[in-house]
Amino acid sequence: GAGVSQSPSNKVTEKGKDVELRCDPISGHTALYWYRQSLGQGLEFLIYFQGNSAPDKSGLPSDRFSAERTGGSVSTLTIQRTQQEDSAVYLCASRPTGDYSPLHFGNGTRLTVT
Amino acid sequence: RKEVEQDPGPFNVPEGATVAFNCTYSNSASQSFFWYRQDCRKEPKLLMSVYSSGNEDGRFTAQLNRASQYISLLIRDSKLSDSATYLCVVNGGQGNLIFGKGTKLSVKP
């Protein structure tokens, strides 16, 4: 079956521009997560959606970052007024309901801010 | 204490060696635990879940010690293809999943 799909796979943008990153989770997965990974670093949690509950936004690094999940499926991560330190790989993952279910990752979006 | 801590390594071992990694976690209420592997410039992939009684999958064995709040991963008969970064993942409560920074393993011929 189809896995988690992210687009674009690569994005180069100029400092100050806004970008939108898209994630299409596995069908039926109620939980969706966004992480960020800078070169040579670990995964940094950004935001987590579970069903119709209010998202856990505790990992968003600044108010330039926001995310939506429409209809409990596709999610968009938006970064406004991008900065060079936003350059990283943005990873989306989904999983079914239940604490014991593992995450399934997409291939990521590599964002470069010039 | 950080939420999830791992020794970053690198662990450099010869083929055929046995190697073990530990991962400590701070939230005693955590209920689910996983090991992922991540190859260079790739997304993390699930290696195995960690069950309370311990579990084995081929050459890989995972253990959970709730009293000391750590999980472990043992790799027997290391292969060159085992070279990767191994990520410990802990349920941080409210469904959030916290990743350790990873332990790098390099298996040499």
PDB file of N, CA and C in Angstrom, chain B residues 27-102:
ATOM      1  N   ASN B  27      10.714  10.101  31.604  1.00  0.00           N
ATOM      2  CA  ASN B  27       9.305  10.042  31.976  1.00  0.00           C
ATOM      3  C   ASN B  27       8.937   8.627  32.400  1.00  0.00           C
ATOM      4  N   SER B  28       8.760   8.441  33.707  1.00  0.00           N
ATOM      5  CA  SER B  28       8.476   7.099  34.223  1.00  0.00           C
ATOM      6  C   SER B  28       7.116   6.578  33.763  1.00  0.00           C
ATOM      7  N   ALA B  29       6.264   7.467  33.253  1.00  0.00           N
ATOM      8  CA  ALA B  29       4.935   7.046  32.796  1.00  0.00           C
ATOM      9  C   ALA B  29       4.939   6.571  31.342  1.00  0.00           C
ATOM     10  N   SER B  30       6.083   6.629  30.678  1.00  0.00           N
ATOM     11  CA  SER B  30       6.163   6.207  29.277  1.00  0.00           C
ATOM     12  C   SER B  30       5.727   4.755  29.146  1.00  0.00           C
ATOM     13  N   GLN B  31       4.954   4.496  28.100  1.00  0.00           N
ATOM     14  CA  GLN B  31       4.383   3.163  27.941  1.00  0.00           C
ATOM     15  C   GLN B  31       4.869   2.431  26.704  1.00  0.00           C
ATOM     16  N   SER B  32       5.350   3.160  25.718  1.00  0.00           N
ATOM     17  CA  SER B  32       5.765   2.489  24.488  1.00  0.00           C
ATOM     18  C   SER B  32       7.134   2.972  24.051  1.00  0.00           C
ATOM     19  N   PHE B  33       7.874   2.032  23.456  1.00  0.00           N
ATOM     20  CA  PHE B  33       9.280   2.270  23.149  1.00  0.00           C
ATOM     21  C   PHE B  33       9.615   1.586  21.820  1.00  0.00           C
ATOM     22  N   PHE B  34      10.491   2.236  21.072  1.00  0.00           N
ATOM     23  CA  PHE B  34      10.837   1.697  19.762  1.00  0.00           C
ATOM     24  C   PHE B  34      12.303   1.943  19.489  1.00  0.00           C
ATOM     25  N   TRP B  35      12.858   1.129  18.613  1.00  0.00           N
ATOM     26  CA  TRP B  35      14.165   1.381  18.010  1.00  0.00           C
ATOM     27  C   TRP B  35      13.961   1.590  16.509  1.00  0.00           C
ATOM     28  N   TYR B  36      14.558   2.658  16.004  1.00  0.00           N
ATOM     29  CA  TYR B  36      14.566   2.941  14.576  1.00  0.00           C
ATOM     30  C   TYR B  36      16.020   2.965  14.119  1.00  0.00           C
ATOM     31  N   ARG B  37      16.231   2.699  12.826  1.00  0.00           N
ATOM     32  CA  ARG B  37      17.549   2.935  12.244  1.00  0.00           C
ATOM     33  C   ARG B  37      17.403   3.994  11.164  1.00  0.00           C
ATOM     34  N   GLN B  38      18.462   4.789  11.059  1.00  0.00           N
ATOM     35  CA  GLN B  38      18.465   5.831  10.051  1.00  0.00           C
ATOM     36  C   GLN B  38      19.775   5.769   9.286  1.00  0.00           C
ATOM     37  N   ASP B  39      19.672   5.575   7.992  1.00  0.00           N
ATOM     38  CA  ASP B  39      20.838   5.617   7.123  1.00  0.00           C
ATOM     39  C   ASP B  39      21.077   7.060   6.705  1.00  0.00           C
ATOM     40  N   CYS B  40      22.309   7.324   6.293  1.00  0.00           N
ATOM     41  CA  CYS B  40      22.706   8.684   5.971  1.00  0.00           C
ATOM     42  C   CYS B  40      21.763   9.307   4.937  1.00  0.00           C
ATOM     43  N   ARG B  41      21.213  10.466   5.261  1.00  0.00           N
ATOM     44  CA  ARG B  41      20.365  11.243   4.373  1.00  0.00           C
ATOM     45  C   ARG B  41      19.073  10.508   3.981  1.00  0.00           C
ATOM     46  N   LYS B  42      18.644   9.599   4.859  1.00  0.00           N
ATOM     47  CA  LYS B  42      17.389   8.883   4.633  1.00  0.00           C
ATOM     48  C   LYS B  42      16.468   9.098   5.833  1.00  0.00           C
ATOM     49  N   GLU B  43      15.184   8.743   5.653  1.00  0.00           N
ATOM     50  CA  GLU B  43      14.255   8.864   6.762  1.00  0.00           C
ATOM     51  C   GLU B  43      14.448   7.698   7.732  1.00  0.00           C
ATOM     52  N   PRO B  44      14.072   7.869   8.993  1.00  0.00           N
ATOM     53  CA  PRO B  44      14.154   6.756   9.944  1.00  0.00           C
ATOM     54  C   PRO B  44      13.197   5.636   9.554  1.00  0.00           C
ATOM     55  N   LYS B  45      13.640   4.407   9.800  1.00  0.00           N
ATOM     56  CA  LYS B  45      12.792   3.242   9.541  1.00  0.00           C
ATOM     57  C   LYS B  45      12.703   2.401  10.810  1.00  0.00           C
ATOM     58  N   LEU B  46      11.526   1.887  11.083  1.00  0.00           N
ATOM     59  CA  LEU B  46      11.320   1.078  12.283  1.00  0.00           C
ATOM     60  C   LEU B  46      12.183  -0.172  12.247  1.00  0.00           C
ATOM     61  N   LEU B  47      12.940  -0.370  13.298  1.00  0.00           N
ATOM     62  CA  LEU B  47      13.700  -1.600  13.462  1.00  0.00           C
ATOM     63  C   LEU B  47      12.873  -2.608  14.270  1.00  0.00           C
ATOM     64  N   MET B  48      12.452  -2.171  15.449  1.00  0.00           N
ATOM     65  CA  MET B  48      11.595  -3.028  16.261  1.00  0.00           C
ATOM     66  C   MET B  48      10.958  -2.243  17.397  1.00  0.00           C
ATOM     67  N   SER B  49       9.779  -2.708  17.794  1.00  0.00           N
ATOM     68  CA  SER B  49       9.158  -2.200  19.014  1.00  0.00           C
ATOM     69  C   SER B  49       9.829  -2.892  20.189  1.00  0.00           C
ATOM     70  N   VAL B  50       9.708  -2.309  21.365  1.00  0.00           N
ATOM     71  CA  VAL B  50      10.295  -2.896  22.567  1.00  0.00           C
ATOM     72  C   VAL B  50       9.175  -3.268  23.512  1.00  0.00           C
ATOM     73  N   TYR B  51       9.089  -4.547  23.840  1.00  0.00           N
ATOM     74  CA  TYR B  51       8.023  -5.016  24.705  1.00  0.00           C
ATOM     75  C   TYR B  51       8.553  -5.229  26.123  1.00  0.00           C
ATOM     76  N   SER B  52       7.635  -5.193  27.070  1.00  0.00           N
ATOM     77  CA  SER B  52       8.022  -5.258  28.488  1.00  0.00           C
ATOM     78  C   SER B  52       8.858  -6.486  28.814  1.00  0.00           C
ATOM     79  N   SER B  53       8.524  -7.594  28.164  1.00  0.00           N
ATOM     80  CA  SER B  53       9.213  -8.853  28.480  1.00  0.00           C
ATOM     81  C   SER B  53      10.473  -9.035  27.656  1.00  0.00           C
ATOM     82  N   GLY B  54      10.792  -8.055  26.843  1.00  0.00           N
ATOM     83  CA  GLY B  54      11.925  -8.193  25.935  1.00  0.00           C
ATOM     84  C   GLY B  54      11.507  -8.945  24.682  1.00  0.00           C
ATOM     85  N   ASN B  55      12.156  -8.670  23.593  1.00  0.00           N
ATOM     86  CA  ASN B  55      11.800  -9.339  22.348  1.00  0.00           C
ATOM     87  C   ASN B  55      12.994  -9.423  21.411  1.00  0.00           C
ATOM     88  N   GLU B  56      12.907 -10.398  20.538  1.00  0.00           N
ATOM     89  CA  GLU B  56      14.023 -10.715  19.650  1.00  0.00           C
ATOM     90  C   GLU B  56      13.501 -10.786  18.224  1.00  0.00           C
ATOM     91  N   ASP B  57      14.323 -10.285  17.300  1.00  0.00           N
ATOM     92  CA  ASP B  57      13.986 -10.392  15.893  1.00  0.00           C
ATOM     93  C   ASP B  57      15.279 -10.733  15.159  1.00  0.00           C
ATOM     94  N   GLY B  58      15.490 -12.013  14.937  1.00  0.00           N
ATOM     95  CA  GLY B  58      16.720 -12.433  14.286  1.00  0.00           C
ATOM     96  C   GLY B  58      17.929 -12.114  15.138  1.00  0.00           C
ATOM     97  N   ARG B  59      18.832 -11.316  14.601  1.00  0.00           N
ATOM     98  CA  ARG B  59      20.067 -10.972  15.315  1.00  0.00           C
ATOM     99  C   ARG B  59      19.869  -9.829  16.305  1.00  0.00           C
ATOM    100  N   PHE B  60      18.687  -9.279  16.381  1.00  0.00           N
ATOM    101  CA  PHE B  60      18.413  -8.096  17.197  1.00  0.00           C
ATOM    102  C   PHE B  60      17.571  -8.474  18.416  1.00  0.00           C
ATOM    103  N   THR B  61      17.998  -7.973  19.584  1.00  0.00           N
ATOM    104  CA  THR B  61      17.249  -8.198  20.822  1.00  0.00           C
ATOM    105  C   THR B  61      17.048  -6.867  21.516  1.00  0.00           C
ATOM    106  N   ALA B  62      15.809  -6.604  21.908  1.00  0.00           N
ATOM    107  CA  ALA B  62      15.493  -5.367  22.623  1.00  0.00           C
ATOM    108  C   ALA B  62      15.040  -5.713  24.033  1.00  0.00           C
ATOM    109  N   GLN B  63      15.444  -4.890  24.993  1.00  0.00           N
ATOM    110  CA  GLN B  63      15.061  -5.092  26.386  1.00  0.00           C
ATOM    111  C   GLN B  63      14.568  -3.775  26.966  1.00  0.00           C
ATOM    112  N   LEU B  64      13.671  -3.898  27.943  1.00  0.00           N
ATOM    113  CA  LEU B  64      13.162  -2.727  28.659  1.00  0.00           C
ATOM    114  C   LEU B  64      13.400  -2.931  30.146  1.00  0.00           C
ATOM    115  N   ASN B  65      13.971  -1.949  30.792  1.00  0.00           N
ATOM    116  CA  ASN B  65      14.148  -1.970  32.247  1.00  0.00           C
ATOM    117  C   ASN B  65      13.421  -0.756  32.819  1.00  0.00           C
ATOM    118  N   ARG B  66      12.205  -0.999  33.302  1.00  0.00           N
ATOM    119  CA  ARG B  66      11.392   0.121  33.799  1.00  0.00           C
ATOM    120  C   ARG B  66      11.959   0.699  35.096  1.00  0.00           C
ATOM    121  N   ALA B  67      12.489  -0.149  35.914  1.00  0.00           N
ATOM    122  CA  ALA B  67      12.987   0.321  37.223  1.00  0.00           C
ATOM    123  C   ALA B  67      14.105   1.343  37.033  1.00  0.00           C
ATOM    124  N   SER B  68      14.990   1.090  36.078  1.00  0.00           N
ATOM    125  CA  SER B  68      16.111   1.985  35.827  1.00  0.00           C
ATOM    126  C   SER B  68      15.840   2.928  34.661  1.00  0.00           C
ATOM    127  N   GLN B  69      14.694   2.793  34.048  1.00  0.00           N
ATOM    128  CA  GLN B  69      14.265   3.664  32.966  1.00  0.00           C
ATOM    129  C   GLN B  69      15.256   3.688  31.803  1.00  0.00           C
ATOM    130  N   TYR B  70      15.517   2.481  31.285  1.00  0.00           N
ATOM    131  CA  TYR B  70      16.305   2.440  30.066  1.00  0.00           C
ATOM    132  C   TYR B  70      15.836   1.290  29.193  1.00  0.00           C
ATOM    133  N   ILE B  71      16.121   1.434  27.919  1.00  0.00           N
ATOM    134  CA  ILE B  71      15.928   0.345  26.967  1.00  0.00           C
ATOM    135  C   ILE B  71      17.258   0.055  26.313  1.00  0.00           C
ATOM    136  N   SER B  72      17.385  -1.148  25.809  1.00  0.00           N
ATOM    137  CA  SER B  72      18.642  -1.544  25.190  1.00  0.00           C
ATOM    138  C   SER B  72      18.376  -2.257  23.870  1.00  0.00           C
ATOM    139  N   LEU B  73      19.401  -2.234  23.033  1.00  0.00           N
ATOM    140  CA  LEU B  73      19.369  -2.945  21.759  1.00  0.00           C
ATOM    141  C   LEU B  73      20.668  -3.712  21.631  1.00  0.00           C
ATOM    142  N   LEU B  74      20.557  -5.001  21.397  1.00  0.00           N
ATOM    143  CA  LEU B  74      21.729  -5.858  21.212  1.00  0.00           C
ATOM    144  C   LEU B  74      21.720  -6.369  19.771  1.00  0.00           C
ATOM    145  N   ILE B  75      22.854  -6.218  19.119  1.00  0.00           N
ATOM    146  CA  ILE B  75      23.003  -6.728  17.757  1.00  0.00           C
ATOM    147  C   ILE B  75      24.082  -7.799  17.773  1.00  0.00           C
ATOM    148  N   ARG B  76      23.718  -8.994  17.371  1.00  0.00           N
ATOM    149  CA  ARG B  76      24.684 -10.094  17.321  1.00  0.00           C
ATOM    150  C   ARG B  76      25.173 -10.273  15.884  1.00  0.00           C
ATOM    151  N   ASP B  77      26.380 -10.829  15.758  1.00  0.00           N
ATOM    152  CA  ASP B  77      26.933 -11.169  14.444  1.00  0.00           C
ATOM    153  C   ASP B  77      26.780  -9.983  13.471  1.00  0.00           C
ATOM    154  N   SER B  78      27.341  -8.852  13.855  1.00  0.00           N
ATOM    155  CA  SER B  78      27.188  -7.608  13.082  1.00  0.00           C
ATOM    156  C   SER B  78      27.572  -7.794  11.617  1.00  0.00           C
ATOM    157  N   LYS B  79      26.787  -7.187  10.746  1.00  0.00           N
ATOM    158  CA  LYS B  79      27.028  -7.165   9.299  1.00  0.00           C
ATOM    159  C   LYS B  79      27.423  -5.750   8.877  1.00  0.00           C
ATOM    160  N   LEU B  80      28.103  -5.657   7.748  1.00  0.00           N
ATOM    161  CA  LEU B  80      28.447  -4.342   7.220  1.00  0.00           C
ATOM    162  C   LEU B  80      27.196  -3.495   7.030  1.00  0.00           C
ATOM    163  N   SER B  81      26.105  -4.153   6.632  1.00  0.00           N
ATOM    164  CA  SER B  81      24.854  -3.449   6.365  1.00  0.00           C
ATOM    165  C   SER B  81      24.171  -2.926   7.633  1.00  0.00           C
ATOM    166  N   ASP B  82      24.687  -3.313   8.794  1.00  0.00           N
ATOM    167  CA  ASP B  82      24.123  -2.783  10.042  1.00  0.00           C
ATOM    168  C   ASP B  82      24.629  -1.375  10.328  1.00  0.00           C
ATOM    169  N   SER B  83      25.624  -0.914   9.578  1.00  0.00           N
ATOM    170  CA  SER B  83      26.156   0.430   9.783  1.00  0.00           C
ATOM    171  C   SER B  83      25.061   1.466   9.536  1.00  0.00           C
ATOM    172  N   ALA B  84      24.773   2.239  10.561  1.00  0.00           N
ATOM    173  CA  ALA B  84      23.674   3.214  10.512  1.00  0.00           C
ATOM    174  C   ALA B  84      23.666   3.954  11.834  1.00  0.00           C
ATOM    175  N   THR B  85      22.716   4.867  11.972  1.00  0.00           N
ATOM    176  CA  THR B  85      22.458   5.504  13.273  1.00  0.00           C
ATOM    177  C   THR B  85      21.199   4.887  13.855  1.00  0.00           C
ATOM    178  N   TYR B  86      21.269   4.488  15.111  1.00  0.00           N
ATOM    179  CA  TYR B  86      20.149   3.825  15.776  1.00  0.00           C
ATOM    180  C   TYR B  86      19.479   4.809  16.734  1.00  0.00           C
ATOM    181  N   LEU B  87      18.195   5.004  16.516  1.00  0.00           N
ATOM    182  CA  LEU B  87      17.431   6.000  17.259  1.00  0.00           C
ATOM    183  C   LEU B  87      16.500   5.321  18.257  1.00  0.00           C
ATOM    184  N   CYS B  88      16.551   5.776  19.460  1.00  0.00           N
ATOM    185  CA  CYS B  88      15.658   5.317  20.517  1.00  0.00           C
ATOM    186  C   CYS B  88      14.445   6.245  20.541  1.00  0.00           C
ATOM    187  N   VAL B  89      13.246   5.684  20.649  1.00  0.00           N
ATOM    188  CA  VAL B  89      12.029   6.493  20.635  1.00  0.00           C
ATOM    189  C   VAL B  89      11.155   6.112  21.822  1.00  0.00           C
ATOM    190  N   VAL B  90      10.691   7.126  22.532  1.00  0.00           N
ATOM    191  CA  VAL B  90       9.907   6.904  23.747  1.00  0.00           C
ATOM    192  C   VAL B  90       8.632   7.707  23.668  1.00  0.00           C
ATOM    193  N   ASN B  91       7.534   7.087  24.062  1.00  0.00           N
ATOM    194  CA  ASN B  91       6.274   7.813  24.138  1.00  0.00           C
ATOM    195  C   ASN B  91       6.334   8.763  25.319  1.00  0.00           C
ATOM    196  N   GLY B  92       6.259  10.059  25.028  1.00  0.00           N
ATOM    197  CA  GLY B  92       6.424  11.053  26.072  1.00  0.00           C
ATOM    198  C   GLY B  92       5.138  11.426  26.789  1.00  0.00           C
ATOM    199  N   GLY B  93       4.065  10.731  26.496  1.00  0.00           N
ATOM    200  CA  GLY B  93       2.790  11.073  27.111  1.00  0.00           C
ATOM    201  C   GLY B  93       1.944  11.903  26.160  1.00  0.00           C
ATOM    202  N   GLN B  94       0.638  11.800  26.250  1.00  0.00           N
ATOM    203  CA  GLN B  94      -0.301  12.482  25.347  1.00  0.00           C
ATOM    204  C   GLN B  94      -0.027  12.151  23.889  1.00  0.00           C
ATOM    205  N   GLY B  95       0.556  11.003  23.645  1.00  0.00           N
ATOM    206  CA  GLY B  95       0.753  10.559  22.274  1.00  0.00           C
ATOM    207  C   GLY B  95       2.000  11.064  21.603  1.00  0.00           C
ATOM    208  N   ASN B  96       2.714  11.983  22.274  1.00  0.00           N
ATOM    209  CA  ASN B  96       3.922  12.499  21.659  1.00  0.00           C
ATOM    210  C   ASN B  96       5.036  11.460  21.685  1.00  0.00           C
ATOM    211  N   LEU B  97       5.840  11.419  20.655  1.00  0.00           N
ATOM    212  CA  LEU B  97       6.954  10.477  20.574  1.00  0.00           C
ATOM    213  C   LEU B  97       8.251  11.259  20.530  1.00  0.00           C
ATOM    214  N   ILE B  98       9.127  10.959  21.475  1.00  0.00           N
ATOM    215  CA  ILE B  98      10.379  11.690  21.627  1.00  0.00           C
ATOM    216  C   ILE B  98      11.518  10.824  21.109  1.00  0.00           C
ATOM    217  N   PHE B  99      12.341  11.404  20.247  1.00  0.00           N
ATOM    218  CA  PHE B  99      13.483  10.691  19.687  1.00  0.00           C
ATOM    219  C   PHE B  99      14.766  11.061  20.430  1.00  0.00           C
ATOM    220  N   GLY B 100      15.603  10.062  20.667  1.00  0.00           N
ATOM    221  CA  GLY B 100      16.959  10.343  21.092  1.00  0.00           C
ATOM    222  C   GLY B 100      17.753  10.845  19.903  1.00  0.00           C
ATOM    223  N   LYS B 101      18.949  11.349  20.163  1.00  0.00           N
ATOM    224  CA  LYS B 101      19.759  11.899  19.086  1.00  0.00           C
ATOM    225  C   LYS B 101      20.472  10.824  18.279  1.00  0.00           C
ATOM    226  N   GLY B 102      20.406   9.579  18.756  1.00  0.00           N
ATOM    227  CA  GLY B 102      20.936   8.483  17.963  1.00  0.00           C
ATOM    228  C   GLY B 102      22.326   8.055  18.363  1.00  0.00           C
TER     229      GLY B 102
END
